[in-house]
PDB file of C-alpha atoms in Angstrom:
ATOM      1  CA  UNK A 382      -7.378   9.093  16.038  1.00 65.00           C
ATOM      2  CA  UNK A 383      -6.576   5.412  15.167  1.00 61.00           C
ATOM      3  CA  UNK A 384      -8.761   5.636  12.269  1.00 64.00           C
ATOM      4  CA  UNK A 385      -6.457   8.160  10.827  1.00 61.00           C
ATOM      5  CA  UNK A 386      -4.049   5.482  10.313  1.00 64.00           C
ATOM      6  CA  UNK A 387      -5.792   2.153  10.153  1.00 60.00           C
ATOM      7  CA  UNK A 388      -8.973   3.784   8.295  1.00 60.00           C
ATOM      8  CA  UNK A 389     -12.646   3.605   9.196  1.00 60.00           C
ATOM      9  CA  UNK A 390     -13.290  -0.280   8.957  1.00 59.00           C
ATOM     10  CA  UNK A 391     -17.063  -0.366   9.037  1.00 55.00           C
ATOM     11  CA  UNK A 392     -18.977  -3.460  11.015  1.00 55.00           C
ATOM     12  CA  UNK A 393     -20.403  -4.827   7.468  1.00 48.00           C
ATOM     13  CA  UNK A 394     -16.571  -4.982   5.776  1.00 54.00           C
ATOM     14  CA  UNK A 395     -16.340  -8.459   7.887  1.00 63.00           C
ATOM     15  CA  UNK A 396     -13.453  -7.521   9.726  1.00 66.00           C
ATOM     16  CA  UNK A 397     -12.834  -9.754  12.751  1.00 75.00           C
ATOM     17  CA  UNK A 398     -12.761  -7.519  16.153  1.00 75.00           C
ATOM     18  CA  UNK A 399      -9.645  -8.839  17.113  1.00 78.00           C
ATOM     19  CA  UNK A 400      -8.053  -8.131  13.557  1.00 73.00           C
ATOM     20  CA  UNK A 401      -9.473  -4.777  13.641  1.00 76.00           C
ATOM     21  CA  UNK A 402      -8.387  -4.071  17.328  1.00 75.00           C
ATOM     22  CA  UNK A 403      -4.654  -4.884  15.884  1.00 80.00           C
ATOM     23  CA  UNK A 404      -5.188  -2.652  13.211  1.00 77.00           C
ATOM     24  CA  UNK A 405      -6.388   0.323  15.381  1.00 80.00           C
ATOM     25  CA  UNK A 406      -3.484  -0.071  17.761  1.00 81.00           C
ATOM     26  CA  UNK A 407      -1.068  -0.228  15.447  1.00 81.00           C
ATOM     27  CA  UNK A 408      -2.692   2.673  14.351  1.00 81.00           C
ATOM     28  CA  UNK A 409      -1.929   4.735  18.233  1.00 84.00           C
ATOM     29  CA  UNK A 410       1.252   2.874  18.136  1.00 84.00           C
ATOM     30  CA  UNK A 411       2.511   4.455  15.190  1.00 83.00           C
ATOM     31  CA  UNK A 412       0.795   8.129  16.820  1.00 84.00           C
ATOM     32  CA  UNK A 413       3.163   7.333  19.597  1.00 81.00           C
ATOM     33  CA  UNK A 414       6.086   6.814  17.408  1.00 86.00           C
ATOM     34  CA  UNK A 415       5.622   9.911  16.172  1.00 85.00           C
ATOM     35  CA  UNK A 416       5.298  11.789  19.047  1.00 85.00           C
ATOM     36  CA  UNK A 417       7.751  10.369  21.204  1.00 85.00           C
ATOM     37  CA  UNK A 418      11.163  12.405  19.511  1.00 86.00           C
ATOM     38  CA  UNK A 419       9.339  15.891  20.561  1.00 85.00           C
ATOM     39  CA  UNK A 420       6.718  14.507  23.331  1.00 86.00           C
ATOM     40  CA  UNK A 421       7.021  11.437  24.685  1.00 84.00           C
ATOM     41  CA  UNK A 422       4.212  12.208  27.466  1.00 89.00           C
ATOM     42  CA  UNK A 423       1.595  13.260  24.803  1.00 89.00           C
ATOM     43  CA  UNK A 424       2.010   9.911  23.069  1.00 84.00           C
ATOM     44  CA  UNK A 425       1.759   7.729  25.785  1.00 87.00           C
ATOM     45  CA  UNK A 426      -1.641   9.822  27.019  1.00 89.00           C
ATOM     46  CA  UNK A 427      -3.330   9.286  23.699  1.00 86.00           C
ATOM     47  CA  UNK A 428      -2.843   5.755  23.756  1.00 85.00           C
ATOM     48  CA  UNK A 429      -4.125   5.244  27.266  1.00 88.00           C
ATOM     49  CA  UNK A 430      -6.761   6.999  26.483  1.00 87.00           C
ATOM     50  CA  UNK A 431      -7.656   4.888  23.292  1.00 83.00           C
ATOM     51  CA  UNK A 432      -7.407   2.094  25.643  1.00 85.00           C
ATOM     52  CA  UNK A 433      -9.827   3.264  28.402  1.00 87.00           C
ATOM     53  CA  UNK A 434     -12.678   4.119  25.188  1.00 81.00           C
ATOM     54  CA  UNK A 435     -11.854   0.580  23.773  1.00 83.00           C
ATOM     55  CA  UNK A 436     -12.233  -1.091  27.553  1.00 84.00           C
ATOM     56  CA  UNK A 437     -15.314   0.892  27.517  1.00 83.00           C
ATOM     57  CA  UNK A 438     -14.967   0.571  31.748  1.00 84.00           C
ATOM     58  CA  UNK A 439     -15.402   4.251  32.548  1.00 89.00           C
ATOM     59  CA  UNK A 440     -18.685   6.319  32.520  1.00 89.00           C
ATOM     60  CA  UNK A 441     -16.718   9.008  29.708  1.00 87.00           C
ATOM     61  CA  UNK A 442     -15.332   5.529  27.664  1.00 84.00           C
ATOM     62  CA  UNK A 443     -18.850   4.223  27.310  1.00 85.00           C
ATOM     63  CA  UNK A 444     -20.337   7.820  26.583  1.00 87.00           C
ATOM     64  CA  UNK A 445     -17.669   8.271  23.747  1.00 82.00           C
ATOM     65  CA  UNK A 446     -18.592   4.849  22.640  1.00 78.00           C
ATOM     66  CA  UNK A 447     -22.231   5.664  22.371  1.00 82.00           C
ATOM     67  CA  UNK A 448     -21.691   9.225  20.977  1.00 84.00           C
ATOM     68  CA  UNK A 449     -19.175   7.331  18.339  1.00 78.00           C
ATOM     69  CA  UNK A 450     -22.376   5.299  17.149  1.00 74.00           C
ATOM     70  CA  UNK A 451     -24.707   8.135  17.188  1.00 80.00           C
ATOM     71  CA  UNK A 452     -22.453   9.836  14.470  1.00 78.00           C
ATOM     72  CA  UNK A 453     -22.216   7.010  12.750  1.00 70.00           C
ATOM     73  CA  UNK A 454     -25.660   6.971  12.220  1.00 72.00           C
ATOM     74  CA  UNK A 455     -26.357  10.064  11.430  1.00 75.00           C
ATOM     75  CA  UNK A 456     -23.910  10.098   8.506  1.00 68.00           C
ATOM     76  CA  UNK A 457     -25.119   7.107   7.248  1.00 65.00           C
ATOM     77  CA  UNK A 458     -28.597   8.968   6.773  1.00 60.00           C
ATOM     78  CA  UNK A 459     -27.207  12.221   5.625  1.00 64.00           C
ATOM     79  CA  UNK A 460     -25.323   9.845   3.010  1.00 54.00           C
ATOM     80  CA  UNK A 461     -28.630   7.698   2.021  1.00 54.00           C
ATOM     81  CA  UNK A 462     -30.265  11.334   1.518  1.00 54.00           C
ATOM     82  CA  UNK A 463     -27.536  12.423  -1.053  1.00 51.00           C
ATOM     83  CA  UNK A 464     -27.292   9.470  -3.078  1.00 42.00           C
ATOM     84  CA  UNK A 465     -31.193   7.886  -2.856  1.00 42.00           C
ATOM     85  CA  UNK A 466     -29.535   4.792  -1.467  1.00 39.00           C
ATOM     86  CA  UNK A 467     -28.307   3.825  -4.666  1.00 36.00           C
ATOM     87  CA  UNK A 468     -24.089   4.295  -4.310  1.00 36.00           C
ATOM     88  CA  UNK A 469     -22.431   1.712  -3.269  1.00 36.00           C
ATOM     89  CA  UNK A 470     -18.497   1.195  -2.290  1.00 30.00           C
ATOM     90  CA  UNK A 471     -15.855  -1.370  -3.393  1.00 31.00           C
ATOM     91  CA  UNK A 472     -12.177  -2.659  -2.548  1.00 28.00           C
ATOM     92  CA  UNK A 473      -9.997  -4.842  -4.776  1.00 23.00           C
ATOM     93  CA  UNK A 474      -6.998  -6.692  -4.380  1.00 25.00           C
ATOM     94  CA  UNK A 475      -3.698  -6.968  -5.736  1.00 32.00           C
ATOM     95  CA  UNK A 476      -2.292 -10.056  -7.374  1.00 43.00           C
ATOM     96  CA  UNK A 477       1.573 -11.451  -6.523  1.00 48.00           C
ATOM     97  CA  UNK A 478       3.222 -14.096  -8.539  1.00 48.00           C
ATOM     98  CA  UNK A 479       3.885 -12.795 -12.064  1.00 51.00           C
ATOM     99  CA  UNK A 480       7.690 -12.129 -11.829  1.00 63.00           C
ATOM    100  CA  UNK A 481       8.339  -8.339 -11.111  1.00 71.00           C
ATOM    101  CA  UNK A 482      11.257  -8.745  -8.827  1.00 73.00           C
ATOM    102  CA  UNK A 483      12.929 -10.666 -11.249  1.00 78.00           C
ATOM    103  CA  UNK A 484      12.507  -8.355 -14.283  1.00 81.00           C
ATOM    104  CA  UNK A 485      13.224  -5.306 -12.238  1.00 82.00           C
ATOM    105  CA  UNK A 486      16.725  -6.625 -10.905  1.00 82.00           C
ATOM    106  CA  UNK A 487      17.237  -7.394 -14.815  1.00 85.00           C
ATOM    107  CA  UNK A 488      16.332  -4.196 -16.339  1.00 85.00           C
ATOM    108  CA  UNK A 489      18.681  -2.377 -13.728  1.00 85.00           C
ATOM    109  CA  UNK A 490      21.592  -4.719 -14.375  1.00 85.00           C
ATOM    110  CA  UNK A 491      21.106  -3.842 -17.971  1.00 86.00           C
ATOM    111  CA  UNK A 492      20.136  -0.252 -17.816  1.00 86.00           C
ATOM    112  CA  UNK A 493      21.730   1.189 -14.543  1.00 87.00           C
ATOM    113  CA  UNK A 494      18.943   2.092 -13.077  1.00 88.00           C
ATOM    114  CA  UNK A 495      17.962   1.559  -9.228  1.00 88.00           C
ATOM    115  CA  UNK A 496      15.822  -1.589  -8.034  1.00 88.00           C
ATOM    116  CA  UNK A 497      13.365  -0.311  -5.024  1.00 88.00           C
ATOM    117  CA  UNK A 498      11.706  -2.967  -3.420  1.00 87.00           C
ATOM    118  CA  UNK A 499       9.288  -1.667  -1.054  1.00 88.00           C
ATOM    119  CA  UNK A 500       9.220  -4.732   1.339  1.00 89.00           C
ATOM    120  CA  UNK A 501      13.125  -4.740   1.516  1.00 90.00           C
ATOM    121  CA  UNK A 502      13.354  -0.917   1.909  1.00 92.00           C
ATOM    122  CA  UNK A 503      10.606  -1.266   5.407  1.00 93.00           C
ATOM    123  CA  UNK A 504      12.777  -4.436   6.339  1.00 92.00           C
ATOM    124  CA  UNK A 505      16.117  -2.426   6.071  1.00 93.00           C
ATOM    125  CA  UNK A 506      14.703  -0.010   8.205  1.00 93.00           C
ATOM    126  CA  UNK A 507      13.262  -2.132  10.794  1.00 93.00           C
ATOM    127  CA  UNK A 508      16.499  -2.608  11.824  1.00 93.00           C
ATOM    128  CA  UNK A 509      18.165   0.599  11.494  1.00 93.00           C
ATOM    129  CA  UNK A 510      18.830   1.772  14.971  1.00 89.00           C
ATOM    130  CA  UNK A 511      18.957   5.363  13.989  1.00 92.00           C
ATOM    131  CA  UNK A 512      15.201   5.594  11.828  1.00 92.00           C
ATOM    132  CA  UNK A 513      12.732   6.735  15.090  1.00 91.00           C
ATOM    133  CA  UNK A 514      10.152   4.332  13.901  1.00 92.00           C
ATOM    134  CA  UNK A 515      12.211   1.416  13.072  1.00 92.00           C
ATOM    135  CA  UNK A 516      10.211  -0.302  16.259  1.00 92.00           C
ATOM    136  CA  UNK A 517       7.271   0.194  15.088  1.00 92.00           C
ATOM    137  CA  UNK A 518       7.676  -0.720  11.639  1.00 92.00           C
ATOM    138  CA  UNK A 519       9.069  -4.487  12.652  1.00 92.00           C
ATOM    139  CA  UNK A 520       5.949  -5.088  14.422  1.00 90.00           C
ATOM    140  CA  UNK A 521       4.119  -3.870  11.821  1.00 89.00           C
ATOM    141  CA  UNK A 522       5.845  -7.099   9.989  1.00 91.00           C
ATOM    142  CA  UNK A 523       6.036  -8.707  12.577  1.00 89.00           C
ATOM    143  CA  UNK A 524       2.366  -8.623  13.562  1.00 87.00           C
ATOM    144  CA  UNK A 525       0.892  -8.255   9.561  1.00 86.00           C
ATOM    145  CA  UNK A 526      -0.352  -5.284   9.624  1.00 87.00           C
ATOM    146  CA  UNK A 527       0.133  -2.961   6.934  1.00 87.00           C
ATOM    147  CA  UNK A 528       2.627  -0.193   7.607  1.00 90.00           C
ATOM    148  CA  UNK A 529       0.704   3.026   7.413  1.00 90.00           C
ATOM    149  CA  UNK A 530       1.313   5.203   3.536  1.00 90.00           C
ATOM    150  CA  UNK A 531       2.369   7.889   4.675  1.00 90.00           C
ATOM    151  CA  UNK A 532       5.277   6.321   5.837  1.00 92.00           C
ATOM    152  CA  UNK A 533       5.785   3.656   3.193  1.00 93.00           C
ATOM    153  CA  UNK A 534       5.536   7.206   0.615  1.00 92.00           C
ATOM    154  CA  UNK A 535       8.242   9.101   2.768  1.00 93.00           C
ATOM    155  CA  UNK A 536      10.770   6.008   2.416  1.00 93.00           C
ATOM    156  CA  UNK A 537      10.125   5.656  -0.953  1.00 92.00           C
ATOM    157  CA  UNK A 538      11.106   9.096  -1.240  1.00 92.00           C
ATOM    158  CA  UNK A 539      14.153   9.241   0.889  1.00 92.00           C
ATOM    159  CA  UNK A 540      15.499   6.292  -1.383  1.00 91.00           C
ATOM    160  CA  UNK A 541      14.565   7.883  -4.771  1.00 89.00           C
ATOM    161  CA  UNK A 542      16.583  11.087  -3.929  1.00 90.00           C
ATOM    162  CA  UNK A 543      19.567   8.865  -2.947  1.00 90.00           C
ATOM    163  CA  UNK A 544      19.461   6.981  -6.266  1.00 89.00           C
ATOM    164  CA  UNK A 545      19.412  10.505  -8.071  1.00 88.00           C
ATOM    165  CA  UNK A 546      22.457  11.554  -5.530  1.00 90.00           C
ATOM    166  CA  UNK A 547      24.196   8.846  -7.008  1.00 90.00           C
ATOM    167  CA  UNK A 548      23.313   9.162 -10.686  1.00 88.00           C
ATOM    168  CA  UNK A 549      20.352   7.403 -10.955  1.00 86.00           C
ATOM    169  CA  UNK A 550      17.713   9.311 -12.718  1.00 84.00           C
ATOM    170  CA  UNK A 551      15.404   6.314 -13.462  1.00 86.00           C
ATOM    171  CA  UNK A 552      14.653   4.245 -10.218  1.00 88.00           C
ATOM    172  CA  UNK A 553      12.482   1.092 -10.958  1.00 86.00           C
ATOM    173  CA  UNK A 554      10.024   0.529  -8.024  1.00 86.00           C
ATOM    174  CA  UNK A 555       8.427  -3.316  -7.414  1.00 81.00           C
ATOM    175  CA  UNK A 556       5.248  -3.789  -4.596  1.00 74.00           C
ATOM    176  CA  UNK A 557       3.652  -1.034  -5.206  1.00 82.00           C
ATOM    177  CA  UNK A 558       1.111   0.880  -5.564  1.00 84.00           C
ATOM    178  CA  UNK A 559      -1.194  -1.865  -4.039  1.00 80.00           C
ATOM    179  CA  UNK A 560      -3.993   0.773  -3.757  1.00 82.00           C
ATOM    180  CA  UNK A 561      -5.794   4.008  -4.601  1.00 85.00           C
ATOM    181  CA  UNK A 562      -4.737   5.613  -1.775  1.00 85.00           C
ATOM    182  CA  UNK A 563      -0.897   4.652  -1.952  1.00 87.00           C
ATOM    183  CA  UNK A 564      -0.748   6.051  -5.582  1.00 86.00           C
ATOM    184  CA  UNK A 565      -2.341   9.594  -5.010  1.00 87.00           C
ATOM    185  CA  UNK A 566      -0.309   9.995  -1.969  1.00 88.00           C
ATOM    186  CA  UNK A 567       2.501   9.291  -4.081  1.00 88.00           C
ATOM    187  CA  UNK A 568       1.298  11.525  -6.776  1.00 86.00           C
ATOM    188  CA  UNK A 569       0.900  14.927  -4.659  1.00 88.00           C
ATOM    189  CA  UNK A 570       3.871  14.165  -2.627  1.00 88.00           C
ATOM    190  CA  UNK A 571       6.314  12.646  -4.795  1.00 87.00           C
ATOM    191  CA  UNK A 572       6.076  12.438  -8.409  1.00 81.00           C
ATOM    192  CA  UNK A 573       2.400  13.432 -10.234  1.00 78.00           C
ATOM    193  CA  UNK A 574       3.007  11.161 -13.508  1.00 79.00           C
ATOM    194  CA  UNK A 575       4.891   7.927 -13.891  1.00 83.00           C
ATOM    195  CA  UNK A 576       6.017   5.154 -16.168  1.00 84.00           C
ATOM    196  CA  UNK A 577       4.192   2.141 -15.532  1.00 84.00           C
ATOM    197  CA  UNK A 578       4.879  -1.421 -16.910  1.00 82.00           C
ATOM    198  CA  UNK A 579       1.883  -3.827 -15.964  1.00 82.00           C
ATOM    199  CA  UNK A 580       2.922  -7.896 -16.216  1.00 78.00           C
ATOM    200  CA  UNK A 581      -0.353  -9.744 -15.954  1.00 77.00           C
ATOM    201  CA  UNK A 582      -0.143 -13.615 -16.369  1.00 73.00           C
ATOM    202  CA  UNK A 583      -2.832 -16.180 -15.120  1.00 72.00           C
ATOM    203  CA  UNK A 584      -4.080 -17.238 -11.921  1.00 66.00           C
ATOM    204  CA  UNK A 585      -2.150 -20.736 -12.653  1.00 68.00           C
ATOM    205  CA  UNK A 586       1.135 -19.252 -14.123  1.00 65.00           C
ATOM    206  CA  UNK A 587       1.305 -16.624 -10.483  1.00 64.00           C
ATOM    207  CA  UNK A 588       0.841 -19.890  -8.449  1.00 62.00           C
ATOM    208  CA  UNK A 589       3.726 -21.954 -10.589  1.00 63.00           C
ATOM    209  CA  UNK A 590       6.078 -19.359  -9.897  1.00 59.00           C
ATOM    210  CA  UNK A 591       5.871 -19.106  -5.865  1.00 57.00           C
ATOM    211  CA  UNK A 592       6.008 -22.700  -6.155  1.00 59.00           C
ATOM    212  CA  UNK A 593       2.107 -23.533  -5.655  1.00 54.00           C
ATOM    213  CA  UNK A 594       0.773 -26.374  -7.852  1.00 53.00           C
ATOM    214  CA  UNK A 595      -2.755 -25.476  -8.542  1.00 51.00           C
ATOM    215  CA  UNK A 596      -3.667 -29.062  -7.108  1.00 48.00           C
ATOM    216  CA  UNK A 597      -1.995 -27.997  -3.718  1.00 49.00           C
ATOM    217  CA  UNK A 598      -3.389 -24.532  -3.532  1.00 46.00           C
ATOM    218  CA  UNK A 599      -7.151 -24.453  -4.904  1.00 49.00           C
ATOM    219  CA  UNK A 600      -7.923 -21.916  -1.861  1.00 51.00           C
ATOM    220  CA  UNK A 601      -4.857 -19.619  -3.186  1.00 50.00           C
ATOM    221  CA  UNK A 602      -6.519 -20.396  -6.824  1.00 48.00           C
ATOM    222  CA  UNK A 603      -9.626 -18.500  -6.200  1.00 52.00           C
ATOM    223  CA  UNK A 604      -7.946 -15.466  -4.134  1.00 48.00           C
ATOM    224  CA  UNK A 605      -5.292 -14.758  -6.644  1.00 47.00           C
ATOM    225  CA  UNK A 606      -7.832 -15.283  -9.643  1.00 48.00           C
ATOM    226  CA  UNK A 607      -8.951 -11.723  -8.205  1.00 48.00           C
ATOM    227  CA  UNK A 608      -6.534  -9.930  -9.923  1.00 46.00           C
ATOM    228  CA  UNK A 609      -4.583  -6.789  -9.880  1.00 52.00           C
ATOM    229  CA  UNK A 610      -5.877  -3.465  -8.513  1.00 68.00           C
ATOM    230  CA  UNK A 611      -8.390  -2.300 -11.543  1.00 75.00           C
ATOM    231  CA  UNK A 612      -8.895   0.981  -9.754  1.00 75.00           C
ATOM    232  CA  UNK A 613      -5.422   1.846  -9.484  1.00 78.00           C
ATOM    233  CA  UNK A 614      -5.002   0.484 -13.699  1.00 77.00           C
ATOM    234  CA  UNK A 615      -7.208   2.399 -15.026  1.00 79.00           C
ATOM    235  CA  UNK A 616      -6.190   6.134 -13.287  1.00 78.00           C
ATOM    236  CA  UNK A 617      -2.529   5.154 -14.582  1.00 76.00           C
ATOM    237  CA  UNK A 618      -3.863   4.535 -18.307  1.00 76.00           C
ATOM    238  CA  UNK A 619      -4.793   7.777 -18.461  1.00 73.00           C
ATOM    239  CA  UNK A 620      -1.370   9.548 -18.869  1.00 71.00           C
ATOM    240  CA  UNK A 621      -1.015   8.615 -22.731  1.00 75.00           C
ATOM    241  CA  UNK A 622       2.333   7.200 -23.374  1.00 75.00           C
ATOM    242  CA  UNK A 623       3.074   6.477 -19.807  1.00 83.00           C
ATOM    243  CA  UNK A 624       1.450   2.947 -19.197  1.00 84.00           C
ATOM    244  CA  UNK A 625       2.120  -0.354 -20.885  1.00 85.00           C
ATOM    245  CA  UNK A 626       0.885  -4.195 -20.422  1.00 85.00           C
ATOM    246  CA  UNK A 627       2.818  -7.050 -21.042  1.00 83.00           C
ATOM    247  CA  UNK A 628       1.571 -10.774 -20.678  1.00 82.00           C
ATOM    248  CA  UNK A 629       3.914 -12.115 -18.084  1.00 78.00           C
ATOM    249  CA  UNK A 630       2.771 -16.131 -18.309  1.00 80.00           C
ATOM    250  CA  UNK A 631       6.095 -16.933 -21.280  1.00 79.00           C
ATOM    251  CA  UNK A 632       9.778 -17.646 -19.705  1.00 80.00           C
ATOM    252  CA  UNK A 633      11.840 -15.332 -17.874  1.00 80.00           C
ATOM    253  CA  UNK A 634      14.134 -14.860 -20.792  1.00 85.00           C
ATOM    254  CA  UNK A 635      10.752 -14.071 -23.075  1.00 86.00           C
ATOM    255  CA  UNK A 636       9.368 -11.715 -20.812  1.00 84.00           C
ATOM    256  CA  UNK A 637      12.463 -10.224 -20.445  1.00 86.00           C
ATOM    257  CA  UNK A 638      12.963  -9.012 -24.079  1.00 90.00           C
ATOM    258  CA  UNK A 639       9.445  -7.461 -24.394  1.00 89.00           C
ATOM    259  CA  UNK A 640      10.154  -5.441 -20.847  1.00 87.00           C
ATOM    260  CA  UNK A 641      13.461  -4.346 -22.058  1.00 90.00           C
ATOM    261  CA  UNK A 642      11.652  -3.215 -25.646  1.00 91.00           C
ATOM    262  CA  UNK A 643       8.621  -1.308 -23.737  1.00 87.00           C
ATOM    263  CA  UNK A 644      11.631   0.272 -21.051  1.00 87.00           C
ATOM    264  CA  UNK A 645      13.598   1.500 -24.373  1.00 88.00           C
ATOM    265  CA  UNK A 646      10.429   3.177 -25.344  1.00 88.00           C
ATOM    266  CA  UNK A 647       9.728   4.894 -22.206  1.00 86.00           C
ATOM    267  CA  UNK A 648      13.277   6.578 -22.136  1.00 83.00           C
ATOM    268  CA  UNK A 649      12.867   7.379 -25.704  1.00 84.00           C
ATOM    269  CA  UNK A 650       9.832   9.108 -24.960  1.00 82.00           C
ATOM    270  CA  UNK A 651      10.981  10.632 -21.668  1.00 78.00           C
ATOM    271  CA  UNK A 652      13.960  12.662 -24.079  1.00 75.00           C
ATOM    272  CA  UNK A 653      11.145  13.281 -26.416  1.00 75.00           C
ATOM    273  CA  UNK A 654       9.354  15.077 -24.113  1.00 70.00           C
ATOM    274  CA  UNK A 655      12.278  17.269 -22.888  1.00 62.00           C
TER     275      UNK A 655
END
C-alpha cells in the first residue's frame, strides 16, 4: 500500500534503502492521515503492519516478503515476453533557476491575475491547524520527501476556485508540473488544456540567479545542465496555440516584456476561442 503513494522504486533505480524506507513511510503516513478523521484504528493497523513486513521478524512478514519477490519476478518475465526485451524506461528532471517566480508576481501585478506558488501553498498549509493533513505535509518538508500528487492537485484546486471566487479567472501557477504524472492528474481532475509559458535559459545563467558561481558549484553545473522535464514539454506542445518558449538568460526587465507580449496573446486567443 506504500507504493501507492511513494511508487514502485525498483532495486536497479539506485535508490538508497534508507531513502526509500523514508519514502515508503511517508507513504503509510500519509494512509494514516487519511484515515484517521473517519478511522483512526484502521490507520494505525496498516502501518503496524507495514512495519512488521519491513522488520521482516515474523514467519507471515518474511512469507509476504518472499511472495513480494516472487511477483516481482514473474512480471518481469511476462514483461520481457511482450516487448522481446527491447523497451526500456526513463525519468528526467526538472531544472530551477530561470526566474519564474519573479515573472509570475510581475505579470499578476500587471494583469490581475493570481500568483500560485505550489511550495508556498503546501507551506501555508503545514501550518494551518484546521487542514487534517497539515502534520503530515510539514514532515513531508521537513524530512524531503515529496508530498504525494494527489494532494499537491487537490490544493491546487482548492486555491484556483478561490481566485475565481474572487474574480480571478486567470490564475498563474509557478513549480509545477515537475512530472508526467503531476500534469495528467491535473488534466482529468482539474483543467484538461492549459496555457503554458516555458523560460529556458542556460545551465550558467540558472546558477547566476540562485547565487551559484559556476566556479563554486561545478557539481550543481552538471545536475542542472539536465534540463527541464522533456516528457512533460512535449505532451503540452501539442495543444496548438496553448504553449510558448521564451529564452529566459536576458535581464529581468527583458524577459519581462516578451512574457507580458506572449500573456497578451494567450488572452487574446482565449476570447477568440469563446
Amino acid at each position: 500500500m506504500a507504493e501507492s503513494v511513494a511508487g514502485d522504486i525498483p532495486t536497479y533505480a539506485g535508490v538508497p534503502k534508507e531513502h526509500k524506507f523514508k519514502l515508503e513511510d511517508f507513504g503509510t503516513r500519509y494512509i494514516q492521515s487519511l484515515l484517521n478523521p473517519i478511522n483512526s484504528t484502521l490507520g494505525t493497523k496498516i502501518r503496524t503492519a507495514w512495519l512488521e513486513y519491513e522488520g521482516g521478524e515474523t514467519a507471515e512478514s518474511r512469507f509476504i516478503r518472499d511472495m513480494d519477490k516472487f511477483e516481482c519476478m514473474v512480471q518481469a518475465y511476462e514483461y520481457e515476453q511482450r516487448t522481446f526485451g527491447e523497451e526500456d524506461l526513463e525519468e528526467f528532471q526538472g531544472a530551477h533557476g530561470v526566474g519564474k517566480k519573479t515573472q509570475c508576481a510581475l505579470l499578476c501585478q500587471k494583469f490581475g491575475f493570481q500568483h500560485i506558488s505550489l511550495d508556498d501553498v503546501l507551506r501555508e498549509k503545514s501550518d494551518d491547524l484546521r487542514y487534517p493533513h497539515a502534520k503530515f505535509v510539514k514532515d513531508c518538508l521537513e524530512e524531503k520527501v515529496e508530498v504525494p500528487t494527489e494532494l499537491k492537485i487537490s490544493l491546487l484546486e482548492r486555491k484556483i476556485n478561490e481566485g475565481i471566487g474572487e474574480g480571478k479567472k486567470w490564475s498563474l501557477v509557478h513549480g509545477f508540473p515537475e512530472c508526467m504524472q503531476e500534469l495528467l492528474e491535473f488534466e482529468e481532475k482539474v483543467q484538461k488544456t492549459n496555457y503554458t509559458l516555458l523560460l529556458k535559459c542556460s545551465a550558467e545563467g540558472m546558477l547566476r540567479r540562485v547565487g551559484r558561481p559556476e566556479s563554486k558549484a561545478r557539481g550543481e553545473l552538471d545536475t542542472v545542465k539536465k534540463g527541464w522535464n522533456v516528457e512533460v514539454e512535449n505532451r503540452l506542445k501539442v495543444a496548438e496555440g496553448y504553449f510558448k518558449e521564451i529564452n529566459g538568460d536576458g535581464s529581468i526587465e527583458e524577459v519581462h516584456s516578451e512574457v507580458t507580449q506572449v500573456v497578451k496573446e494567450f488572452t487574446q486567443d482565449i476570447e477568440g476561442r469563446a
